Short mmCIF file of C-alpha atoms in Angstrom, two decimals:
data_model
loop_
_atom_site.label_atom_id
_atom_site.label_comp_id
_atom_site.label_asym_id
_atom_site.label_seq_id
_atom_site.Cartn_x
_atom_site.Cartn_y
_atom_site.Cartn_z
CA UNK A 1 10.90 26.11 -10.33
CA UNK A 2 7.31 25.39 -9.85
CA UNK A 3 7.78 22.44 -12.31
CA UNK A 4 10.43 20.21 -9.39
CA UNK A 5 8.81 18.24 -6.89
CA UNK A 6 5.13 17.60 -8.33
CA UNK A 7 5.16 13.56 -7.10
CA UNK A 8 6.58 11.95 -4.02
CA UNK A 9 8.50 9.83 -6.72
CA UNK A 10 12.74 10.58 -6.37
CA UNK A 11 13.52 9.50 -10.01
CA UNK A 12 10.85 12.14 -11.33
CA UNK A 13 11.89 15.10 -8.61
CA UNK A 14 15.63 14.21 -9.82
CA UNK A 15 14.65 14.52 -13.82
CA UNK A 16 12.39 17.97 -13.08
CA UNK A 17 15.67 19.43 -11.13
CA UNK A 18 17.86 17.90 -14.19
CA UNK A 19 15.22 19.64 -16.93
CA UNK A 20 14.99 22.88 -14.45
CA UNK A 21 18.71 23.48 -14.60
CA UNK A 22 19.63 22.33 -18.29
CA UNK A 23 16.85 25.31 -19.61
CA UNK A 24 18.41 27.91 -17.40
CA UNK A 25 21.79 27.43 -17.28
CA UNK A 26 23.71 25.00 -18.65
CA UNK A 27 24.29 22.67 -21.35
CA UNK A 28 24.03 18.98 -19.76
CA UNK A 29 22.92 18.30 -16.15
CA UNK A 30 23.18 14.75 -14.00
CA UNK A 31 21.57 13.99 -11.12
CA UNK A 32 23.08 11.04 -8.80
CA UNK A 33 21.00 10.04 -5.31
CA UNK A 34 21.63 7.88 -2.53
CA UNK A 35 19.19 4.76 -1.70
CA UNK A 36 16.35 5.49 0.03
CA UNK A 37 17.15 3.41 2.66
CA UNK A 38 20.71 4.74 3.24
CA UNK A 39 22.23 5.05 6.69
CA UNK A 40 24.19 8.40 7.48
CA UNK A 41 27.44 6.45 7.41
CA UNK A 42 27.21 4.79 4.52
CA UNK A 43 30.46 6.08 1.69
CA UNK A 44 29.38 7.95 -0.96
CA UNK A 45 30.44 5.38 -3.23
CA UNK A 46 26.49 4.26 -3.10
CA UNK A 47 25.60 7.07 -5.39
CA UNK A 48 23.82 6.11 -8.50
CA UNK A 49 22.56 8.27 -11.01
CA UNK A 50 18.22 8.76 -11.67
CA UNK A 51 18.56 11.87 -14.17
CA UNK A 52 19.84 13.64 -16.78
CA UNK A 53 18.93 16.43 -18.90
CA UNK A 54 20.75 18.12 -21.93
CA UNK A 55 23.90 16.87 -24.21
CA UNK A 56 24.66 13.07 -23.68
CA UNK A 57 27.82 13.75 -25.25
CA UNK A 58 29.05 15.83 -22.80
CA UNK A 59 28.17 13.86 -19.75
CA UNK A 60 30.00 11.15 -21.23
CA UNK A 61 33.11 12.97 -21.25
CA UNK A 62 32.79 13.00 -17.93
CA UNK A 63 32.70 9.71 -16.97
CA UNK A 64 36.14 9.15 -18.33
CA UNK A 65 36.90 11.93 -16.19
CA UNK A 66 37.64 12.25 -11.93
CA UNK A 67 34.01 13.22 -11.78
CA UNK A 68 33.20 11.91 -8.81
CA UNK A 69 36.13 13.89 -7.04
CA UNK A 70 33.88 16.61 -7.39
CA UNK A 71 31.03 15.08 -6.11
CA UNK A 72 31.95 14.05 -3.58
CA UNK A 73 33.78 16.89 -2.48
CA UNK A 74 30.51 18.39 -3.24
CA UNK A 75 28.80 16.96 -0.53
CA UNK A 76 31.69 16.45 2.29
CA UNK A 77 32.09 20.71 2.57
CA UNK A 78 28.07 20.78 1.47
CA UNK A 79 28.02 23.45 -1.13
CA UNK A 80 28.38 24.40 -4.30
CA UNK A 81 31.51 23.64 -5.96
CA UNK A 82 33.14 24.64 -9.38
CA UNK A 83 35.43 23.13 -11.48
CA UNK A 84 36.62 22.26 -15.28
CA UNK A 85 37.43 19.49 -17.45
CA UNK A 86 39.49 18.90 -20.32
CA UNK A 87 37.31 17.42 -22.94
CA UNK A 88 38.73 14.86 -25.65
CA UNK A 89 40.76 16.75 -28.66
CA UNK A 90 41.49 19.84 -25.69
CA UNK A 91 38.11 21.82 -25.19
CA UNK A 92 37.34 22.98 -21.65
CA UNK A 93 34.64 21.99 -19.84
CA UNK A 94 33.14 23.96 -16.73
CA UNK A 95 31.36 22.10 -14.55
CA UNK A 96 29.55 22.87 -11.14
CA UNK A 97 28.78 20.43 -8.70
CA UNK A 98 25.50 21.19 -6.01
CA UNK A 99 25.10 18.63 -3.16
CA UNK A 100 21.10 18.36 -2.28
CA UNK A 101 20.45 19.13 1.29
CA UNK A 102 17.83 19.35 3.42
CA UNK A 103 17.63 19.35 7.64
CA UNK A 104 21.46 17.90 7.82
CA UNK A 105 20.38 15.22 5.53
CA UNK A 106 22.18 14.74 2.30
CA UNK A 107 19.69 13.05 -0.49
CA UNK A 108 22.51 13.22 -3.49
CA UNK A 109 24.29 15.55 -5.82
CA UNK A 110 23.35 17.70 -9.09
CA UNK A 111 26.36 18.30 -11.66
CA UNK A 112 25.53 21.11 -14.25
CA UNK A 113 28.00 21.33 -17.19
CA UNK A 114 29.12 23.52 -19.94
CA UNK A 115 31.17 24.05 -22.67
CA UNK A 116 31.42 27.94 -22.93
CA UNK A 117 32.63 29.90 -19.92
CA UNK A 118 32.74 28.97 -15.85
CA UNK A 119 29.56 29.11 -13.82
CA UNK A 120 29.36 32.98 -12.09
CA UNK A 121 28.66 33.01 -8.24
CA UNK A 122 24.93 34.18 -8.77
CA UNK A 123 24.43 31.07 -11.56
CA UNK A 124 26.30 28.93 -8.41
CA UNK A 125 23.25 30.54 -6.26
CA UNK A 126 20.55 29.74 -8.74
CA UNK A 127 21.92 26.31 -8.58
CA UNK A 128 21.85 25.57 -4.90
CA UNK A 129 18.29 27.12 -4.69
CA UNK A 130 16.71 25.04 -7.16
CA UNK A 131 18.92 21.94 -5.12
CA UNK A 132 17.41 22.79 -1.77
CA UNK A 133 14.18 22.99 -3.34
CA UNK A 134 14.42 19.35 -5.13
CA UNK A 135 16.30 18.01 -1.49
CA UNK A 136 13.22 19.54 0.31
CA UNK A 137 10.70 17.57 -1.62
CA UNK A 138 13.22 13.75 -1.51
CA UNK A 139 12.75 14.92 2.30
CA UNK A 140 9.12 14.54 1.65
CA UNK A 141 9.85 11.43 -0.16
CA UNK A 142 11.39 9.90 2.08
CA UNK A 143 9.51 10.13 5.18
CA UNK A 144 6.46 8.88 3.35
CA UNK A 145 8.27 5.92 2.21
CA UNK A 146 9.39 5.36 6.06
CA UNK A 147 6.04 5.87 7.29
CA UNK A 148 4.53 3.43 4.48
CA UNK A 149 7.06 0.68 5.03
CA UNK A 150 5.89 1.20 8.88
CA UNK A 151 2.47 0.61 7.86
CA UNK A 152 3.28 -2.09 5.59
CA UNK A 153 5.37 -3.64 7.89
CA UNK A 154 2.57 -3.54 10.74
CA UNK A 155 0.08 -4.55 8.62
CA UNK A 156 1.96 -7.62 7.46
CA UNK A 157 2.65 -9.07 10.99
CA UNK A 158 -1.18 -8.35 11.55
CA UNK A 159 -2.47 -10.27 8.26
CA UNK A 160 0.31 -13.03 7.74
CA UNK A 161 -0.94 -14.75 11.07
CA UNK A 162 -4.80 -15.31 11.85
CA UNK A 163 -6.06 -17.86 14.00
CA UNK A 164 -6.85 -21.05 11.87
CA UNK A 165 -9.83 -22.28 11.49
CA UNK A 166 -11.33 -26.15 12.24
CA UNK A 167 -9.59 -28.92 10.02
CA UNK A 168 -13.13 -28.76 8.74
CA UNK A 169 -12.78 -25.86 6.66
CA UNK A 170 -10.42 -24.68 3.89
CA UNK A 171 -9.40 -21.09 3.59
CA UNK A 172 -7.54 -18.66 1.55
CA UNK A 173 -6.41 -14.63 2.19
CA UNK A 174 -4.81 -12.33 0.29
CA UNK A 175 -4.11 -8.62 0.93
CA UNK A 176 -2.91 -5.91 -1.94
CA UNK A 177 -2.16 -3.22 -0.32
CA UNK A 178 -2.36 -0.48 -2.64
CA UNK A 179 0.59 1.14 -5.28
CA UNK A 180 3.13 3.20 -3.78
CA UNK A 181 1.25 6.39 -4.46
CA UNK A 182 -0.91 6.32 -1.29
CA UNK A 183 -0.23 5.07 1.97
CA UNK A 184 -1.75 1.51 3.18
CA UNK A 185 -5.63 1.51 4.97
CA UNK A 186 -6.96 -0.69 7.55
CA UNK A 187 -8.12 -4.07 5.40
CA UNK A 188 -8.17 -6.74 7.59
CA UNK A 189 -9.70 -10.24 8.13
CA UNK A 190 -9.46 -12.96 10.78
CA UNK A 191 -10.74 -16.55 11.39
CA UNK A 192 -11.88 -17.41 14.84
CA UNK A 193 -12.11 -21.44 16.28
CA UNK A 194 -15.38 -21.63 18.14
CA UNK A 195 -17.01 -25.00 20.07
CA UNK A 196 -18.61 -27.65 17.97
CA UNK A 197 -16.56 -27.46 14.93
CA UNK A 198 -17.99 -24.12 13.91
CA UNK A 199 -15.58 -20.69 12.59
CA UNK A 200 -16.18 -16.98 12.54
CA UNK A 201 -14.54 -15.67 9.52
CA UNK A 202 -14.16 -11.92 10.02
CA UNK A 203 -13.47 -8.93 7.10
CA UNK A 204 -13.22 -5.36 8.17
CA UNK A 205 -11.72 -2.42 6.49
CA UNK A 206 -11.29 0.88 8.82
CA UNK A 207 -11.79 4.08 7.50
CA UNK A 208 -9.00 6.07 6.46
CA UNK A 209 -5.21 5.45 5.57
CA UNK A 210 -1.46 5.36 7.28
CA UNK A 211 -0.82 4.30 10.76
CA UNK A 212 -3.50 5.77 12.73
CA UNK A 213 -5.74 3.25 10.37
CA UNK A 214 -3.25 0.60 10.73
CA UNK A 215 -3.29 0.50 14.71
CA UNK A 216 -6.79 1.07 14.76
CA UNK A 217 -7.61 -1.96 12.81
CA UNK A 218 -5.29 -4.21 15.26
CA UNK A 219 -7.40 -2.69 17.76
CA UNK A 220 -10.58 -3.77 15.96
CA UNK A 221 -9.51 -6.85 15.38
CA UNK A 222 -8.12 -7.96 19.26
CA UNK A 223 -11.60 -6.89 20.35
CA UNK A 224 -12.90 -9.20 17.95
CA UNK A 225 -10.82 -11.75 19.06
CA UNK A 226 -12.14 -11.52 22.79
CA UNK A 227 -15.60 -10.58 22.16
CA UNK A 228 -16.18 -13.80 19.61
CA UNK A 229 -14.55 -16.04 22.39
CA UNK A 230 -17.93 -15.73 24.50
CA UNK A 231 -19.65 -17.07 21.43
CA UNK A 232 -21.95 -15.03 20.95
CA UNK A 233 -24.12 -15.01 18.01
CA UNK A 234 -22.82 -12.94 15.29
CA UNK A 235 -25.54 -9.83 15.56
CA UNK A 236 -24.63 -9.76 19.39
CA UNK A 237 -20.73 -9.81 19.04
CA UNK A 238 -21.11 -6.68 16.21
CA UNK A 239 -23.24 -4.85 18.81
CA UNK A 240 -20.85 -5.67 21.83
CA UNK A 241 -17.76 -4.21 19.34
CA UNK A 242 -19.41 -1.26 18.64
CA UNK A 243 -20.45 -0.01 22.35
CA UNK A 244 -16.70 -0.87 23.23
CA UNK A 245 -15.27 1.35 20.20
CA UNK A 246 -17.63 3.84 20.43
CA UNK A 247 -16.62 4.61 24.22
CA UNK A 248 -13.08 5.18 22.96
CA UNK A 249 -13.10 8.44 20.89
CA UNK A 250 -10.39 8.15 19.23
CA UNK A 251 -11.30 5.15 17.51
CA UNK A 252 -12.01 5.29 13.86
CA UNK A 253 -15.40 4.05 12.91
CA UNK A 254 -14.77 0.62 10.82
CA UNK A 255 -16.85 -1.44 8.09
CA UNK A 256 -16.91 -5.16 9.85
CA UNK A 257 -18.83 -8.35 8.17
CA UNK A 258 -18.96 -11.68 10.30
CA UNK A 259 -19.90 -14.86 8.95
CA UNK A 260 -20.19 -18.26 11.26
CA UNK A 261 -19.72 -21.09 9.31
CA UNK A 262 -20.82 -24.44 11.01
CA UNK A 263 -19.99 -27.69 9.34
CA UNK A 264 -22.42 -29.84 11.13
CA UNK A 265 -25.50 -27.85 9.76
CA UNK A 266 -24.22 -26.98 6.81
CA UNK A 267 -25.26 -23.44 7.37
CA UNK A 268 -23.46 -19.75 7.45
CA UNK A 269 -25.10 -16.83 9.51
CA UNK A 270 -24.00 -13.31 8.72
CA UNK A 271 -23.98 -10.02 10.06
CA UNK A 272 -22.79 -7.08 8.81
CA UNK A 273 -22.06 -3.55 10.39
CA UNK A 274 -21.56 -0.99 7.05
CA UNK A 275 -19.87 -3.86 4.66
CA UNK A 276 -20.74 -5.18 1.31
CA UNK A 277 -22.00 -8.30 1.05
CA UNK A 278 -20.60 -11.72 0.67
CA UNK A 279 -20.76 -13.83 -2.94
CA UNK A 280 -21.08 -17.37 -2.96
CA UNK A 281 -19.40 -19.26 -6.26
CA UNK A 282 -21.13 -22.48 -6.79
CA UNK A 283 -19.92 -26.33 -8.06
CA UNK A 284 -20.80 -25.19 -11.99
CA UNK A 285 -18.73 -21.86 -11.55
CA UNK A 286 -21.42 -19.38 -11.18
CA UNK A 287 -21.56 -16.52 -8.68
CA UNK A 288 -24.09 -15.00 -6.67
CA UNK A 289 -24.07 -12.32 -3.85
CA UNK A 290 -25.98 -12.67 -0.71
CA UNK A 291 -28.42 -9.79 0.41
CA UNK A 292 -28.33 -9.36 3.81
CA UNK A 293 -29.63 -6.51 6.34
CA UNK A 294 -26.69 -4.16 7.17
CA UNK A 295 -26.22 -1.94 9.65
CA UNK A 296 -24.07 0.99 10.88
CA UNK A 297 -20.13 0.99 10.77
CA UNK A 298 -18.40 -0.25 13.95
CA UNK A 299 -17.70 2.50 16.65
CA UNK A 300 -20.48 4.83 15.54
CA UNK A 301 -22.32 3.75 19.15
CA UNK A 302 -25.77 2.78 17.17
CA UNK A 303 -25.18 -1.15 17.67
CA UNK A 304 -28.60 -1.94 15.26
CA UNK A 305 -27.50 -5.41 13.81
CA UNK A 306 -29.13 -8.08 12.56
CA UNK A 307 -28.34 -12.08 11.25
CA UNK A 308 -29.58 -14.05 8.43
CA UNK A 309 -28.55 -17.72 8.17
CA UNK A 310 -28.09 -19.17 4.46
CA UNK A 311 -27.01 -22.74 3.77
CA UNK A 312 -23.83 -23.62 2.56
CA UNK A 313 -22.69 -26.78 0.63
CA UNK A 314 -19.29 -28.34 0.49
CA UNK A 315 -19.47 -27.30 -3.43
CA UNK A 316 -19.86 -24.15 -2.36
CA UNK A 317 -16.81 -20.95 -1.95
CA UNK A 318 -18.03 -18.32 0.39
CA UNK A 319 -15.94 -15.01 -0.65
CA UNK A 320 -15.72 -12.02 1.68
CA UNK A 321 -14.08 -9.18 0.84
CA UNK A 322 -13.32 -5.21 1.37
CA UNK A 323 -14.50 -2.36 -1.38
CA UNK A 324 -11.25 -2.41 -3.16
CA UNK A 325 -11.79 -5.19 -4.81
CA UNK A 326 -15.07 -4.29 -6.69
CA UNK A 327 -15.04 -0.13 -5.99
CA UNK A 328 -13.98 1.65 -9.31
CA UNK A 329 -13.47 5.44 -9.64
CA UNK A 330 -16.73 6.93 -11.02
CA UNK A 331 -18.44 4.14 -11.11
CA UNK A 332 -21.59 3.35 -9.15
CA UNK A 333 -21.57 0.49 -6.40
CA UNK A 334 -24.49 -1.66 -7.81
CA UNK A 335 -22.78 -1.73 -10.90
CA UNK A 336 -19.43 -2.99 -9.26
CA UNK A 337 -21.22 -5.29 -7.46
CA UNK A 338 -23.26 -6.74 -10.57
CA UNK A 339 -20.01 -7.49 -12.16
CA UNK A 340 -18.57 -9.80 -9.55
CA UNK A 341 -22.02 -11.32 -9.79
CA UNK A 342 -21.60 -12.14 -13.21
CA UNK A 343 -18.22 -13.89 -12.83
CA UNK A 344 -17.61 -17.33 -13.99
CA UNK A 345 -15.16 -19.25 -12.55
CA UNK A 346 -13.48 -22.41 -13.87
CA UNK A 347 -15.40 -25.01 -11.93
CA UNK A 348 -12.97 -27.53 -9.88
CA UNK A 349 -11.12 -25.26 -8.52
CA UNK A 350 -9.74 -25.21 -4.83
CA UNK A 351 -10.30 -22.32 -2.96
CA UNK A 352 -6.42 -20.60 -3.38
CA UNK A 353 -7.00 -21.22 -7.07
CA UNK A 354 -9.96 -19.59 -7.35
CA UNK A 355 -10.18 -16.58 -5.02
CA UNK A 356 -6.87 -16.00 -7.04
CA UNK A 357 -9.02 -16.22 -10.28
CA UNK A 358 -11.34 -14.45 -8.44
CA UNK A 359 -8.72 -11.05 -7.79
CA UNK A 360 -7.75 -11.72 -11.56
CA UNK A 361 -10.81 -11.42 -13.49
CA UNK A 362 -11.24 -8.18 -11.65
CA UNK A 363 -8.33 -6.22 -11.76
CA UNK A 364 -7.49 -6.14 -8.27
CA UNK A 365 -3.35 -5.67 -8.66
CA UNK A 366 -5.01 -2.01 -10.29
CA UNK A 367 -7.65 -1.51 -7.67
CA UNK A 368 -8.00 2.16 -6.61
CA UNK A 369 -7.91 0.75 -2.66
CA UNK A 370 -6.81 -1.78 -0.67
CA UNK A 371 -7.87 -5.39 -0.94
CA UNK A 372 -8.59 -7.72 1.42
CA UNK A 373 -10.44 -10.78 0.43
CA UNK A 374 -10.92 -14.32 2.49
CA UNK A 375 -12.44 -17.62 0.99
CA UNK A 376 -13.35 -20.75 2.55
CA UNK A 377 -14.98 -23.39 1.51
CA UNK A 378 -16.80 -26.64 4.10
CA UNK A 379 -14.73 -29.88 3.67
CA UNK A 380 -16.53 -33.53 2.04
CA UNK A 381 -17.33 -35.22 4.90
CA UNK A 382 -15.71 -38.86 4.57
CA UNK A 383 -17.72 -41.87 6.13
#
């Protein structure tokens, strides 16, 4: 039985429990759940089948039979019931039916059938044990996929709405959170309207995964919020964040890079606490990162930040962006970094089109991480 409930994945639980019982005990074995995202009330009409191990012909029999009488008697007196079928041309079928229960939830129903003789009370209890087992680990299931669609959900409302930035200044986000496999980190960006025309474009990923990382990085990010209204220069405004986090112990620490675009001078000037840097893709379609000083993560109380001021042209696509995006398993970080570097984008390109390019040309819908990525790009100035 050590072979049911190796992934968090239902379908695959419900085809080891199916592949469990068909070795051990029967001839043909179905296994029919309810939806994830069932409500106890809901009839047990909403049943579908994931699995099924053993004779097809067999099963099929029993779908022009009342099998779901037996189901769903089954689960209403929640235990193992046995029964038997007349098969087509007068063979006997036995059949036992095992709801899958765990803590006064029911998940679905197993039905193990055979042709030879009716299932004995200890084959009944070998049944239900490898049920409970395969209920106990959709349990699991479940309440990761509650707590990710949490996260998600959070995550979402945080992302979906940052402040915009001066007519002056085009911008584009996306977010990938990662595949189902893993719950959701703390990726986030922001843009925030300063005086004078100028914008602080924000990218910050906090450490860690699930919900604690998800409210963390809302906290990160409403400091940020209040701490860049003072306008304060970008070095100052990392060093502010990080005394305030790091007086809060429960904070996580947090990667954070700021950039301050301003129109007027056609200059950027960045600061970075832990974060790789930004890339700048120019008119012809070439790329380039920028170096810059960085220095600790957020809320690790050192506050040792520094700026550097590049200029920027209107030809130019400033692209900020969290590890996921370059960061591949085994691989080291100069080298991921070297081969955003060498990207060459289609030149004429708005700035959707090509951070979308961008997130192509480097796999990011297979990223091992998160992804957060921001581009902007100054406006022509007309007149």
């Amino acid at each position: 039985m050590a072979a049911i409930g190796t992934t968090l994945d239902e379908r695959r639980t419900g085809a080891e429990l199916a592949a469990f019982l068909a070795e051990v005990l029967c001839d043909a074995v179905a296994v029919d759940l309810f939806p994830q995202d069932r409500e106890p009330d809901d009839p047990p009409g909403s049943l579908r089948p994931v699995a099924a191990a053993g004779r097809g012909d067999l099963l099929d029999d029993l779908r022009r039979t009342p099998r779901g009488d037996v189901l769903v008697r089954a689960l209403d007196e929640g235990r193992p019931l046995t029964a038997s079928f007349t098969r087509a041309g007068g063979n006997r079928l036995a059949a036992l039916s095992v709801p899958l229960l765990a803590r006064d939830r029911a998940f679905g129903v197993v039905l193990a059938v055979r042709t030879d003789h009716v299932f004995t009370d200890d084959e009944a209890a070998v049944a239900h044990y490898a049920a409970r087992l395969a209920a106990a680990h959709l349990h699991h299931a479940a309440e990761h996929h509650a707590a990710r669609k949490t996260v998600l959900d959070l995550q979402e409302v945080l992302l979906l709405a940052p402040s915009q930035p001066h007519p002056n200044l085009d911008v584009a986000t996306r977010y990938l959170p990662l595949g189902s496999g893993a719950l959701v980190g703390g990726d986030w960006y922001e843009t925030v309207r300063l005086h004078y025309g100028r914008t602080l474009l924000v990218i910050g990923d906090v450490m860690g995964h699930g919900l604690d990382a998800a409210v963390d990085m809302n906290a990160y990010r409403s400091m940020l919020r209040y701490v860049a209204s003072t306008d304060l220069p970008p070095h100052r405004i990392l060093r502010q964040m990080d005394t305030s986090m790091s007086e809060d112990g429960n904070r996580r620490p947090a990667t954070c890079l700021l950039a301050l675009l301003d129109p007027a001078r056609g200059t950027v000037a960045f600061s970075s606490a832990g974060h790789l840097p930004p890339a700048v893709f120019h008119r012809d379609g070439t790329g380039e990162l920028i170096g810059l000083s960085v220095g600790p993560p957020l809320g690790t109380g050192f506050s040792d930040y520094d700026s550097a001021t590049v200029p920027l042209t209107p030809d130019d696509t400033l692209l900020m962006f969290t590890d996921g995006l370059v960061e591949r398993r085994g691989e080291d970080i100069d080298a991921s970094l070297a081969r955003l570097a060498r990207l060459h984008v289609q030149p004429g390109l708005d700035v959707s089109h090509l951070l979308d390019e961008v997130l192509d040309r480097l796999g990011a819908d297979a990223a091992d991480d998160d992804v957060a990525a921001l581009a902007a790009r100054l406006r022509h100035r007309v007149g």
